[in-house]
Coordinates of C-alpha atoms in Angstrom, one line a residue:
S186 CA 22.2 24.2 -28.0
I187 CA 19.8 26.8 -26.5
N188 CA 17.1 24.2 -26.1
D189 CA 19.4 21.9 -24.1
Y190 CA 20.5 24.8 -21.9
V191 CA 16.9 25.8 -21.1
R192 CA 15.9 22.2 -20.5
T193 CA 18.9 21.8 -18.1
H194 CA 18.2 25.1 -16.2
K195 CA 14.4 25.1 -16.1
S196 CA 14.3 26.7 -12.6
L197 CA 16.2 29.7 -14.0
F198 CA 13.4 30.4 -16.5
K199 CA 10.3 29.3 -14.5
N200 CA 9.7 32.8 -13.1
F201 CA 9.3 34.3 -16.6
D202 CA 5.9 34.3 -18.5
A203 CA 7.4 35.3 -21.8
V204 CA 10.6 36.1 -23.6
A205 CA 10.8 38.2 -26.8
F206 CA 13.7 38.7 -29.2
Q207 CA 13.8 41.4 -31.9
L208 CA 16.6 41.8 -34.5
K209 CA 16.5 44.8 -36.9
T210 CA 18.9 46.7 -39.2
S211 CA 19.5 50.3 -39.9
G212 CA 21.9 50.8 -42.7
K213 CA 25.0 48.9 -41.8
L214 CA 24.1 48.5 -38.2
F215 CA 22.2 45.6 -36.5
Y216 CA 20.1 46.1 -33.3
A217 CA 19.1 43.3 -31.0
N218 CA 16.5 43.6 -28.2
F219 CA 15.5 41.1 -25.6
C220 CA 12.4 41.5 -23.4
F221 CA 11.7 39.3 -20.4
K222 CA 8.2 39.4 -18.7
T223 CA 8.3 38.3 -15.0
S224 CA 5.5 36.2 -13.7
S225 CA 3.1 38.1 -11.4
S226 CA 3.7 35.6 -8.6
A227 CA 7.4 36.4 -8.6
S228 CA 7.0 40.2 -8.7
G229 CA 8.3 41.9 -5.5
D230 CA 10.4 38.9 -4.5
T231 CA 14.0 38.1 -5.3
I232 CA 14.1 35.5 -8.1
A233 CA 16.1 32.4 -7.5
L234 CA 18.9 31.5 -9.9
W235 CA 17.7 28.0 -9.6
T236 CA 15.3 26.0 -7.5
V237 CA 15.5 22.3 -6.7
A238 CA 12.5 20.4 -5.2
L239 CA 13.4 17.9 -2.5
D240 CA 11.2 15.1 -1.5
T241 CA 9.9 16.9 1.6
L242 CA 10.6 20.0 3.6
V243 CA 14.2 21.3 3.6
F244 CA 15.7 20.4 7.0
S245 CA 18.3 22.5 8.9
K246 CA 21.0 24.3 7.0
P247 CA 22.0 23.6 3.3
Q248 CA 25.8 23.8 3.2
I249 CA 28.1 25.0 0.5
V250 CA 31.1 22.7 0.7
E251 CA 34.5 22.4 -0.9
G252 CA 34.6 20.3 -4.0
L253 CA 37.1 17.7 -5.1
A254 CA 39.4 20.6 -6.2
S255 CA 39.8 23.6 -3.9
E256 CA 38.3 26.0 -6.5
L257 CA 35.1 24.0 -6.9
R258 CA 32.0 24.1 -4.7
N259 CA 29.2 21.7 -4.1
I260 CA 26.1 21.6 -1.9
V261 CA 24.9 19.2 0.8
A262 CA 21.3 19.4 1.9
F263 CA 18.8 17.3 4.0
D264 CA 15.1 17.0 4.1
M265 CA 12.7 16.1 6.9
A266 CA 12.5 12.5 5.7
A267 CA 16.3 12.1 6.5
N268 CA 17.3 12.1 2.9
M269 CA 20.8 13.6 2.1
Y270 CA 21.3 15.3 -1.2
F271 CA 24.6 16.1 -3.0
L272 CA 24.3 18.8 -5.7
D273 CA 26.7 20.6 -8.0
K274 CA 26.8 24.3 -8.3
S275 CA 24.1 24.4 -11.0
G276 CA 21.7 22.6 -8.8
T277 CA 21.9 19.2 -10.4
V278 CA 21.4 16.4 -7.8
A279 CA 24.3 14.0 -8.2
W280 CA 22.9 11.6 -5.6
K281 CA 20.4 11.2 -2.9
K282 CA 20.9 8.9 0.1
K283 CA 18.5 7.8 2.8
I284 CA 20.0 8.0 6.3
K285 CA 18.6 6.6 9.5
E286 CA 17.9 9.9 11.3
K287 CA 18.1 13.6 10.6
P288 CA 21.5 15.2 11.3
I289 CA 22.6 17.2 14.2
G290 CA 24.8 20.2 13.5
Q291 CA 27.0 20.8 10.5
V292 CA 28.6 18.5 7.9
Y293 CA 32.4 18.4 8.0
V294 CA 34.5 17.7 4.9
I295 CA 37.7 15.6 5.5
D296 CA 40.4 14.3 3.3
Y297 CA 40.1 10.6 4.1
G298 CA 43.0 9.4 1.9
N299 CA 43.3 5.8 0.4
N300 CA 41.8 7.0 -2.9
L301 CA 38.5 8.0 -1.1
K302 CA 39.6 11.6 -1.2
K303 CA 37.1 14.0 0.5
C304 CA 34.3 12.6 2.6
F305 CA 31.5 13.9 4.7
V306 CA 31.3 13.5 8.5
F307 CA 28.3 14.3 10.7
N308 CA 26.2 12.8 13.4
T309 CA 22.6 12.0 14.2
F310 CA 21.0 11.2 17.5
S311 CA 22.2 7.6 17.4
Y312 CA 24.9 7.4 14.7
I313 CA 28.1 8.9 13.3
Y314 CA 28.2 9.0 9.5
L315 CA 31.2 9.0 7.2
I316 CA 30.1 9.1 3.6
D317 CA 32.2 9.4 0.4
R318 CA 31.6 11.6 -2.6
E319 CA 29.7 8.9 -4.4
G320 CA 27.2 8.7 -1.5
K321 CA 28.5 5.4 -0.2
D322 CA 29.1 4.7 3.5
V323 CA 32.8 4.3 4.5
A324 CA 33.2 1.2 6.6
P325 CA 32.6 0.7 9.6
F326 CA 30.3 3.7 9.4
P327 CA 27.5 4.5 10.2
L328 CA 28.8 3.9 13.7
K329 CA 26.1 3.2 16.3
L330 CA 26.7 5.1 19.5
E331 CA 26.6 3.3 22.8
N332 CA 25.0 6.4 24.3
N333 CA 22.9 8.8 22.2
S334 CA 24.6 12.0 21.2
T335 CA 23.3 15.2 22.9
G336 CA 25.1 17.7 20.6
A337 CA 26.8 18.2 17.3
L338 CA 30.2 16.5 16.7
T339 CA 33.5 18.4 16.2
V340 CA 36.3 17.3 13.8
V341 CA 39.8 18.3 14.9
D342 CA 43.1 17.9 13.0
Y343 CA 45.7 18.9 15.5
S344 CA 48.8 18.5 13.4
G345 CA 47.3 19.3 9.9
K346 CA 48.3 15.8 8.8
K347 CA 44.8 14.5 8.4
E348 CA 44.9 12.6 11.7
Y349 CA 41.4 13.6 12.5
R350 CA 39.6 13.3 15.8
I351 CA 35.8 13.1 15.8
I352 CA 34.6 14.4 19.2
V353 CA 30.9 13.9 20.2
P354 CA 29.1 14.9 23.4
C355 CA 26.9 12.0 24.6
G356 CA 25.0 12.8 27.7
K357 CA 27.4 13.3 30.6
T358 CA 30.4 12.0 28.6
I359 CA 32.4 12.9 25.5
I360 CA 33.7 10.3 23.1
N361 CA 36.7 10.7 20.8
I362 CA 37.1 8.4 17.8
L363 CA 39.4 8.2 14.7
K364 CA 38.3 8.3 11.1
D365 CA 38.6 4.5 11.0
G366 CA 36.0 4.3 13.7
T367 CA 38.3 3.2 16.5
P368 CA 38.5 5.0 19.9
A369 CA 41.3 7.6 20.2
K370 CA 44.1 6.1 22.4
G371 CA 44.5 7.8 25.7
W372 CA 41.2 9.6 25.8
A373 CA 40.4 10.1 29.4
F374 CA 37.3 12.2 29.8
G375 CA 35.1 10.8 32.5
Q376 CA 31.8 12.2 33.5
A377 CA 30.5 15.7 33.4
K378 CA 28.3 17.0 36.3
S379 CA 25.3 17.2 34.0
E380 CA 24.4 16.5 30.4
I381 CA 26.5 18.3 27.7
Y382 CA 24.5 19.7 24.8
K383 CA 27.0 22.2 23.6
Q384 CA 29.3 21.3 20.7
V385 CA 33.0 21.0 21.8
K386 CA 35.1 23.9 20.6
H387 CA 38.8 23.5 19.7
L388 CA 41.0 26.5 20.4
V389 CA 44.7 27.2 20.5
L390 CA 46.2 29.4 23.3
G391 CA 49.9 29.9 23.8
G392 CA 50.7 27.1 21.3
D393 CA 48.6 24.6 23.3
D394 CA 45.4 22.8 22.1
Y395 CA 42.3 23.1 24.2
L396 CA 38.9 21.5 24.0
L397 CA 36.1 23.6 25.6
T398 CA 32.4 22.9 26.3
S399 CA 29.9 23.4 29.1
D400 CA 27.0 21.4 30.5
K401 CA 23.4 22.3 30.9
N402 CA 24.0 23.8 34.3
G403 CA 26.7 26.0 33.0
N404 CA 29.8 24.1 34.3
I405 CA 32.7 24.8 32.0
Y406 CA 35.2 22.1 30.9
I407 CA 38.5 23.2 29.5
L408 CA 40.3 20.0 28.4
D409 CA 43.6 19.0 26.9
R410 CA 44.0 16.6 23.9
K411 CA 43.5 13.6 26.2
G412 CA 40.2 14.9 27.6
T413 CA 41.6 15.7 31.0
V414 CA 40.9 19.0 32.7
K415 CA 43.7 21.4 31.8
V416 CA 42.2 24.6 33.2
K417 CA 39.7 24.9 36.0
P418 CA 38.1 28.3 36.6
K419 CA 39.1 29.5 40.1
V420 CA 35.7 31.1 40.8
P421 CA 32.3 29.6 39.9
V422 CA 31.1 30.5 36.3
S423 CA 27.8 29.6 34.7
A424 CA 28.3 29.6 31.0
S425 CA 25.3 30.5 28.8
F426 CA 23.4 27.8 27.0
L427 CA 24.1 28.9 23.4
G428 CA 27.1 31.2 23.7
N429 CA 30.3 30.0 22.0
F430 CA 33.9 30.0 23.2
Y431 CA 36.6 32.3 21.7
I432 CA 40.1 33.5 22.2
A433 CA 40.2 37.2 23.2
E434 CA 43.0 39.6 24.1
S435 CA 42.7 42.1 26.9
R436 CA 45.6 44.2 28.3
K437 CA 48.0 42.3 26.0
K438 CA 47.1 39.0 27.5
K439 CA 45.0 36.3 25.9
Y440 CA 42.0 34.6 27.5
F441 CA 39.2 32.2 26.8
L442 CA 36.0 34.2 26.3
T443 CA 32.4 33.3 26.6
T444 CA 29.2 34.7 28.2
D445 CA 27.4 33.7 31.4
F446 CA 23.7 33.1 32.0
N447 CA 23.0 36.8 32.0
G448 CA 25.1 37.7 29.0
G449 CA 28.0 39.1 30.9
L450 CA 31.5 38.5 29.4
V451 CA 33.6 35.9 31.1
F452 CA 37.4 35.9 30.6
I453 CA 39.3 32.8 31.7
S454 CA 43.1 32.7 31.7
S455 CA 45.2 29.6 31.0
S456 CA 45.9 29.5 34.8
G457 CA 42.2 29.7 35.7
E458 CA 41.9 33.3 36.7
V459 CA 38.4 34.7 35.9
E460 CA 37.4 38.2 35.1
K461 CA 33.8 39.3 34.4
M462 CA 32.4 42.3 32.6
E463 CA 28.7 43.0 32.9
L464 CA 26.4 44.0 30.1
K465 CA 22.7 44.7 30.4
K466 CA 20.8 41.6 31.5
Y467 CA 20.0 39.1 28.7
S468 CA 18.1 35.8 28.9
P469 CA 20.1 32.5 29.3
E470 CA 19.1 31.6 25.7
H471 CA 21.0 34.4 24.1
Y472 CA 23.5 33.9 21.3
F473 CA 27.1 35.3 21.5
L474 CA 29.4 36.0 18.6
Y475 CA 32.9 37.6 18.8
A476 CA 34.3 38.7 15.5
D477 CA 35.5 41.7 13.5
I478 CA 32.3 42.8 11.8
N479 CA 33.3 46.3 11.0
G480 CA 36.5 45.5 9.0
D481 CA 38.6 47.6 11.4
N482 CA 40.8 44.7 12.6
K483 CA 39.2 44.9 16.0
K484 CA 36.7 42.3 17.2
E485 CA 33.2 43.2 18.4
V486 CA 30.8 41.6 20.8
V487 CA 27.5 40.6 19.3
I488 CA 24.6 39.5 21.5
I489 CA 21.4 38.2 19.9
D490 CA 18.6 37.7 22.4
S491 CA 15.2 36.8 21.0
S492 CA 14.6 39.6 18.4
V493 CA 17.2 42.1 19.5
V494 CA 20.8 42.3 18.1
D495 CA 23.2 44.4 20.1
V496 CA 26.8 45.2 19.1
Y497 CA 29.5 46.4 21.5
D498 CA 33.2 47.0 21.2
I499 CA 35.5 44.9 23.4
N500 CA 35.3 47.6 26.1
L501 CA 31.5 47.1 26.0
K502 CA 30.7 50.5 24.5
P503 CA 27.4 50.1 22.7
L504 CA 27.9 50.5 18.9
C505 CA 24.5 49.8 17.5
S506 CA 21.3 47.8 17.9
Y507 CA 18.7 46.3 15.6
T508 CA 15.3 44.8 16.2
L509 CA 14.6 41.7 14.1
P510 CA 11.2 41.0 12.5
G511 CA 10.9 38.0 14.8
R512 CA 12.8 35.8 17.2
S513 CA 16.2 34.5 16.1
S514 CA 16.1 30.7 15.3
G515 CA 19.2 28.6 15.2
S516 CA 22.7 29.8 15.5
P517 CA 23.5 33.1 13.9
E518 CA 26.6 33.2 11.7
I519 CA 29.3 35.6 10.5
F520 CA 29.7 35.7 6.7
D521 CA 32.8 37.4 5.3
F522 CA 32.4 38.7 1.7
S523 CA 35.8 40.3 2.2
S524 CA 38.0 41.7 5.0
F525 CA 35.9 44.9 4.9
E526 CA 32.4 43.6 4.0
I527 CA 31.2 41.3 6.8
Y528 CA 27.6 40.4 7.7
I529 CA 25.7 38.9 10.6
G530 CA 23.4 36.2 9.3
V531 CA 20.1 35.6 11.2
W532 CA 17.1 33.4 10.5
C533 CA 13.8 34.3 12.0
G534 CA 12.0 30.9 11.7
N535 CA 8.5 31.9 12.8
E536 CA 8.4 34.7 10.3
K537 CA 10.2 32.7 7.6
K538 CA 12.8 35.4 7.0
V539 CA 16.5 35.5 6.6
I540 CA 18.5 38.7 7.2
L541 CA 22.1 39.9 6.6
L542 CA 23.1 42.8 8.9
T543 CA 26.2 44.9 8.6
G544 CA 28.4 45.7 11.6
G545 CA 26.6 49.0 11.8
C546 CA 23.2 47.2 12.2
T547 CA 21.9 48.1 8.8
V548 CA 20.1 45.6 6.6
K549 CA 21.8 44.6 3.4
A550 CA 19.9 45.6 0.3
G551 CA 17.4 43.0 -0.8
F552 CA 16.8 41.7 2.7
P553 CA 14.9 40.3 4.5
M554 CA 14.4 37.4 2.2
K555 CA 12.0 34.5 2.5
G556 CA 13.4 31.3 4.0
T557 CA 12.0 28.4 5.9
S558 CA 15.4 27.0 7.0
L559 CA 18.8 28.0 8.2
F560 CA 21.0 29.2 5.3
D561 CA 24.5 29.4 4.0
V562 CA 26.3 32.1 2.0
A563 CA 29.4 31.6 -0.1
S564 CA 30.6 31.9 -3.7
L565 CA 29.6 28.8 -5.6
N566 CA 31.8 29.6 -8.5
N567 CA 34.6 31.0 -6.3
D568 CA 34.5 34.1 -8.5
G569 CA 33.6 36.9 -5.9
L570 CA 29.9 36.6 -6.7
F571 CA 28.0 35.3 -3.6
N572 CA 25.2 32.9 -3.4
L573 CA 22.7 32.2 -0.6
L574 CA 21.3 28.7 -0.2
V575 CA 18.0 28.4 1.8
G576 CA 14.9 26.3 2.0
D577 CA 11.4 27.4 1.0
G578 CA 9.2 24.6 2.0
C579 CA 10.3 21.6 -0.1
N580 CA 12.3 23.8 -2.4
L581 CA 16.0 24.5 -2.1
N582 CA 16.7 28.0 -3.5
N583 CA 19.9 29.5 -4.7
F584 CA 19.9 33.3 -4.7
S585 CA 22.5 35.8 -5.9
V586 CA 23.3 38.2 -3.0
G587 CA 25.9 40.4 -4.8
S588 CA 29.6 40.7 -5.1
V589 CA 32.4 42.2 -3.1
S590 CA 31.9 45.9 -3.0
A591 CA 34.8 48.4 -3.6
K592 CA 36.3 49.5 -0.3
K593 CA 35.2 52.9 0.6

């Protein structure tokens, strides 16, 4: 009934002061009119499709995750009290679970098998968690780490056969465990030169698997599946603190690509040869993205340093620049609405604003939007209509941010 629908979706209607309905006739014709009066407090702001109040402040990034069926979507969120929430696409909380510590990095969804189906994997400072869709711990998790983690874990499935490896930086070492909690056989990584805070990145080059990371002093580690050094740069390279690793092609040859302390591009071949391309000088805390953001099948270089977003082509020709309303907080992301509609997502934490930028450095209509946390964008209904999930204090908000535009 209408009453039941309104009761179930209270947050959808909370921003309206009044609703009026009029039905009248004129001869054989019927006319229906609806009138919705928006509350004054919501005027000028984008109205959430629904809002869910968590126990305390929304922590880190709410994630839109794959449901039990591939066409379904769910939401995982955390609050500052280390509560984990599992919600359906309408914002109904299926369960809430208290964990020992707040999470580090993203939540991975794996297909565990043995009738457990899909489960969540993530780490905190002291533990690795594996939680099923009912909110129950999968034994022997949570797994207490011998050495506290210093970065987010990575889940790798080399063969695509659900033989997952859970790889976690822990100080000067990196651990590698299986989904049953046992150490991966043959893992041989020893000690880094200094602490590793960067998440390990899995890349494939020339049909071979590589694991890449760097330590706090910029030393780069390019490892094989066993954790042994597979490629050693032949000249000293100091990788940036926050820049990621990618595969890039230059002169018909593929390289590992990252940035150095000053924001210069660093190309490393599988034999360890190093080439550098200098940009203007950036701070060591810059972010680096490498993706096709113009929909032209060519990847661009994106540097985000403090409040400045600069976009270059692969030959380092400046394409555009944008000044954010404040300093970028947390890792920026690329959100693909389609192959030709692609956005750079940035959160300015101090200003409590989230922004979607096009590859031409223009702001998507309706942005900036208010947000007190990192955010996620995807289609909750898998129907081409996109949703943005973000925190606003203790509230988790779901906003509609449009559909895929027609290609121009």
